[in-house]
Amino acid sequence: MKGNKLSRRSGARSVDVVVIGAGFAGLTAARALEAQGLKVQVIEARDRVGGRSRPGKLFGRTIDTGGQWVGVGHERLTRLVHEAGAELVPQYSVGKKLVQINNKTRYYSGLIPPVSVRALIEMQFALWRLTALQRKIDPKVPWQSTLANLDTQTVADWQRRWLRSDGAQALFDIGVRAIFCAKPGQLSMLHFLTYLRANGSFNYLASAEGGAQAATVKGGMHQLSVHLAKKLQQKILFGAPVQKITQSSKGVVVTHSRGNIQAKRVVLAVAPALARKIEGDAMTTARRRLGERMPMGSVIKCLIAYKRPFWREQGFTGEFVSNTAGFSPMFDASPADGSCGILVGFFDGPTAVRWSSDADGRRREVIRSVVAAFGAEGENPVDYVDHDWITDPFSEGCYVGLPAPGALTELGASLRAPHGRVHYAGTETASEWIGYIEGAIESGERAAIEVCAAL
Amino acid sequence: MKGNKLSRRSGARSVDVVVIGAGFAGLTAARALEAQGLKVQVIEARDRVGGRSRPGKLFGRTIDTGGQWVGVGHERLTRLVHEAGAELVPQYSVGKKLVQINNKTRYYSGLIPPVSVRALIEMQFALWRLTALQRKIDPKVPWQSTLANLDTQTVADWQRRWLRSDGAQALFDIGVRAIFCAKPGQLSMLHFLTYLRANGSFNYLASAEGGAQAATVKGGMHQLSVHLAKKLQQKILFGAPVQKITQSSKGVVVTHSRGNIQAKRVVLAVAPALARKIEGDAMTTARRRLGERMPMGSVIKCLIAYKRPFWREQGFTGEFVSNTAGFSPMFDASPADGSCGILVGFFDGPTAVRWSSDADGRRREVIRSVVAAFGAEGENPVDYVDHDWITDPFSEGCYVGLPAPGALTELGASLRAPHGRVHYAGTETASEWIGYIEGAIESGERAAIEVCAAL
């Protein structure tokens, strides 16, 4: 839903609740509030709904240049898929997967990656250890756990201690970068464990079958935000970045680029790193500071199309991970009927930053990586599209905000606590499925309940 | 120098060099460039010069609500003091100093703080160890050092390993918070060592006599920025935050809130965390990302006045440090003639964030701390003033930007490297005396040389 038609409306002057942000969190909150009979206005900086999900076109097909996968157990999102009349397509995973470590490529089927026995044993022990640690954390209040001191350690530190072999180090690195779009050395160990706990486990997060990348939505994730927006009967104001929020005992005034609006309550449904830029008293100093110490991950999502999914003919799933190729991880994103071949993949963490200023270069690097993985046929794509989430001004990165070491214990308590008339939503504020669309929806539901209880 | 008179001027339309930021770095660069016969325009977001130095009034005296001290070896700043006809006053340090650890207050004279012998030995070994480590780092390129991997460790990690006793832990904590306005758990060990190396040593940074707090400027630090600005013959445009920088092969256009200006080169003399907000191509994605991962420290500076420096009469220097009192460290800032008593001190790190939204509360906390340190006479101040640097929109904190773990090795190379026609200054880009006014001046000189070489 482009906002061209809608954005000419100037929006209401006074409502019960202003919802800032028309991603999954904001739309969910708005819909729940409206269902309670409240007058709602959604204000969105972009000219579209969907936030960190984003539609695109490739070789005539609608594809996702943002959030794409539905994980096992993502119940709210699955319900929404059904409600919207959409269809889940299992992630294609028939055949061999490719792992490239230090430029040496190997393939495997099933669950056991082709690394040394020592690496496998180390990795398995490390995963057991992580599972034992994450059990001690309540993802609602990780700063209260007995492990809170791990907030002053990085994941790299832990990795150095428990993973010694090259193979295990590399597998762990690849996994962390794919999950967080960041290197282990910048992540707080407490936040890492919180994230694993909120999302099942490291294995769940890294997996297609049975994991976070289990299925995609036929026709694209974006139709679900459009579906949510339709239910709101055009109460969304587009192209209006919020500049200031001012609270008083009587109410709250939201000033945006095209005017201002009075409300009883506000739901601020944007990532903390973005929210901090709003002036006035939308948040405490602690919440603002948290935004400053919780930058978004770095990622460029790329999709490349071929006439046929030629890797399938060679017995490959299309899955390729590497600790050296720029473009990794990579997955099959072809239409279910196999009528053309599409590969989707990411530049994540430092490689995303490196290729951010070079659109031509990264296209070549994508092709180079496909050739390295699946052979010379990769040289002849029929279409290509990408989206650099780092330079997207209303995202500043993806998939999710990453509290730097020390930030959670010092400032985490301000993440979800309402401040006066302002309530916070967005996947960063979720207490389960943090970082996923499922978490965004959960946070929107929770914020709506908070607001209803307060009104 | 308030900008009221100057800010009515609209500034030039085209110059050789635009300098963004009228702190010590920008003013130094501008002056050096003008001395080379170049046409310069300085653009400043605030209505005053001085950046993170800032004048104030207390009990009829001019005081510093920002940068205040001149350290031993700060040669450029000392030269500027003499050039401006100002006078250095040694930090008052006659008598006993107070150390409060876990609410137990003790006093001492000389250099040896009153903690257990075990704590003293641990502390001494730790300082030797730090000295040995910092020697291996070139503060120009810490990411190239053999210790670069320490970027993925926090200072808290190192502290846990080498300091076991409560006393040593507490002293180290107090020192780190006073130096960085942040807790050890959020600091990269590589950045910590770089900072120590660039500024002599941990002891130098924590010390008045012979150290970074050796002297103040009679009449206030601010007169030095005013002196620099006078030399620029009103070529400063005030109240004009820069919004966008656009480069081409022909030149660069700087768009600010009151117009735009064409130049051959730009010197961007603001902290990376602030610079990142400028749109356009002022920097690479890596430099922008570095700004996002280099938040400013958290500090509120407070000054409180009494009729007499009554602590001197009790034999105290006025120096008080504590790991529990909100208001610590505290120093004597009375006029040289002792005509009234002034104490200066800080809420730093988490305590600054906590008291940021409560101006009345922190005033009471300052008085409570003075009473705890120097007795009941502290209850009757005659004047009080503070400045919250966290919520200051054109600083976002003080004293200095702090690269989070992982940021220096991943992105540090972009800190000082010119990008096209844009050159970077500011104390964060200094290669000696990083974080100090001395470093700001050094960076301004270096940027001016870069620009002259390029033109």
mmCIF file of C-alpha atoms in Angstrom, chain A residues 149 151-157 160 182-187 273 276-277 284-287 289 292-299 349-353 356-357 388 390-391 396-398 404-407 409-411, chain B residues 149 151-157 160 182-187 273 276-277 284-287 289 292-299 349-353 356-357 388 390-391 396-398 404-407 409-411:
data_model
loop_
_atom_site.group_PDB
_atom_site.id
_atom_site.type_symbol
_atom_site.label_atom_id
_atom_site.label_comp_id
_atom_site.label_asym_id
_atom_site.label_seq_id
_atom_site.Cartn_x
_atom_site.Cartn_y
_atom_site.Cartn_z
ATOM 1 C CA ASN A 149 27.256 -9.563 35.043
ATOM 2 C CA ASP A 151 26.485 -7.861 30.228
ATOM 3 C CA THR A 152 30.067 -6.664 30.696
ATOM 4 C CA GLN A 153 31.422 -9.506 28.538
ATOM 5 C CA THR A 154 31.296 -9.817 24.787
ATOM 6 C CA VAL A 155 30.238 -12.937 22.903
ATOM 7 C CA ALA A 156 33.739 -13.070 21.372
ATOM 8 C CA ASP A 157 35.126 -13.480 24.863
ATOM 9 C CA ARG A 160 37.445 -17.685 22.704
ATOM 10 C CA ALA A 182 27.019 -8.077 13.728
ATOM 11 C CA LYS A 183 30.273 -9.644 14.883
ATOM 12 C CA PRO A 184 30.517 -11.523 18.202
ATOM 13 C CA GLY A 185 32.993 -8.914 19.488
ATOM 14 C CA GLN A 186 30.377 -6.181 19.653
ATOM 15 C CA LEU A 187 27.607 -8.167 21.322
ATOM 16 C CA ALA A 273 17.728 3.905 17.946
ATOM 17 C CA ARG A 276 15.748 8.709 20.439
ATOM 18 C CA LYS A 277 15.714 11.272 17.644
ATOM 19 C CA THR A 284 13.352 9.500 29.954
ATOM 20 C CA THR A 285 17.033 10.275 29.548
ATOM 21 C CA ALA A 286 17.690 6.609 30.283
ATOM 22 C CA ARG A 287 15.447 5.468 27.383
ATOM 23 C CA ARG A 289 20.526 6.885 26.175
ATOM 24 C CA GLU A 292 22.167 5.662 21.636
ATOM 25 C CA ARG A 293 23.775 2.486 22.937
ATOM 26 C CA MET A 294 21.590 0.128 20.915
ATOM 27 C CA PRO A 295 22.540 0.639 17.257
ATOM 28 C CA MET A 296 20.859 -1.456 14.583
ATOM 29 C CA GLY A 297 22.628 -4.396 12.964
ATOM 30 C CA SER A 298 24.178 -3.914 9.511
ATOM 31 C CA VAL A 299 22.676 -5.710 6.559
ATOM 32 C CA GLY A 349 27.912 -6.972 9.756
ATOM 33 C CA PRO A 350 31.243 -5.567 8.486
ATOM 34 C CA THR A 351 30.720 -6.761 4.899
ATOM 35 C CA ALA A 352 27.445 -4.833 4.740
ATOM 36 C CA VAL A 353 29.204 -1.654 5.872
ATOM 37 C CA SER A 356 27.150 -0.064 1.423
ATOM 38 C CA SER A 357 28.677 2.690 -0.693
ATOM 39 C CA ASP A 388 20.691 -1.408 1.865
ATOM 40 C CA ILE A 390 21.905 0.691 6.827
ATOM 41 C CA THR A 391 21.344 3.830 4.779
ATOM 42 C CA GLU A 396 19.320 2.778 10.173
ATOM 43 C CA GLY A 397 19.925 -0.952 9.867
ATOM 44 C CA CYS A 398 18.327 -4.342 10.405
ATOM 45 C CA ALA A 404 26.145 -2.752 23.393
ATOM 46 C CA PRO A 405 27.944 -4.308 26.376
ATOM 47 C CA GLY A 406 26.856 -2.629 29.607
ATOM 48 C CA ALA A 407 23.718 -1.062 28.137
ATOM 49 C CA THR A 409 22.081 -3.680 32.905
ATOM 50 C CA GLU A 410 22.472 0.082 33.081
ATOM 51 C CA LEU A 411 19.501 1.162 30.984
ATOM 52 C CA ASN B 149 41.862 -8.378 19.634
ATOM 53 C CA ASP B 151 38.702 -4.579 21.165
ATOM 54 C CA THR B 152 36.359 -7.524 21.747
ATOM 55 C CA GLN B 153 36.934 -7.395 25.522
ATOM 56 C CA THR B 154 35.534 -4.915 27.982
ATOM 57 C CA VAL B 155 37.539 -3.133 30.662
ATOM 58 C CA ALA B 156 35.342 -4.842 33.292
ATOM 59 C CA ASP B 157 36.617 -8.159 32.028
ATOM 60 C CA ARG B 160 37.792 -8.860 37.107
ATOM 61 C CA ALA B 182 31.099 5.539 31.768
ATOM 62 C CA LYS B 183 31.339 2.202 33.535
ATOM 63 C CA PRO B 184 34.180 -0.239 32.784
ATOM 64 C CA GLY B 185 31.640 -2.764 31.475
ATOM 65 C CA GLN B 186 30.819 -0.678 28.421
ATOM 66 C CA LEU B 187 34.361 0.242 27.388
ATOM 67 C CA ALA B 273 28.086 10.815 17.224
ATOM 68 C CA ARG B 276 26.452 11.076 11.722
ATOM 69 C CA LYS B 277 23.231 13.089 11.784
ATOM 70 C CA THR B 284 31.285 6.898 4.225
ATOM 71 C CA THR B 285 28.813 4.402 5.656
ATOM 72 C CA ALA B 286 31.649 3.159 7.855
ATOM 73 C CA ARG B 287 32.227 6.633 9.374
ATOM 74 C CA ARG B 289 28.266 3.624 11.502
ATOM 75 C CA GLU B 292 26.403 5.202 15.851
ATOM 76 C CA ARG B 293 28.697 2.905 17.806
ATOM 77 C CA MET B 294 30.568 5.705 19.581
ATOM 78 C CA PRO B 295 28.086 7.347 21.950
ATOM 79 C CA MET B 296 29.227 10.196 24.181
ATOM 80 C CA GLY B 297 29.934 9.658 27.873
ATOM 81 C CA SER B 298 27.277 10.705 30.377
ATOM 82 C CA VAL B 299 27.983 13.611 32.689
ATOM 83 C CA GLY B 349 28.026 7.480 33.915
ATOM 84 C CA PRO B 350 24.858 5.835 35.291
ATOM 85 C CA THR B 351 24.363 8.437 38.050
ATOM 86 C CA ALA B 352 24.309 11.184 35.415
ATOM 87 C CA VAL B 353 21.600 9.361 33.477
ATOM 88 C CA SER B 356 19.286 13.884 34.263
ATOM 89 C CA SER B 357 15.508 14.268 34.497
ATOM 90 C CA ASP B 388 23.439 18.448 31.906
ATOM 91 C CA ILE B 390 23.558 14.506 28.071
ATOM 92 C CA THR B 391 20.463 16.458 27.062
ATOM 93 C CA GLU B 396 24.657 14.502 23.487
ATOM 94 C CA GLY B 397 27.100 13.967 26.347
ATOM 95 C CA CYS B 398 30.673 14.573 27.459
ATOM 96 C CA ALA B 404 31.831 0.425 21.970
ATOM 97 C CA PRO B 405 33.568 -2.973 21.947
ATOM 98 C CA GLY B 406 34.238 -4.077 18.384
ATOM 99 C CA ALA B 407 33.805 -0.629 16.852
ATOM 100 C CA THR B 409 38.731 -2.626 14.836
ATOM 101 C CA GLU B 410 35.761 -2.767 12.497
ATOM 102 C CA LEU B 411 35.331 0.926 11.726
#
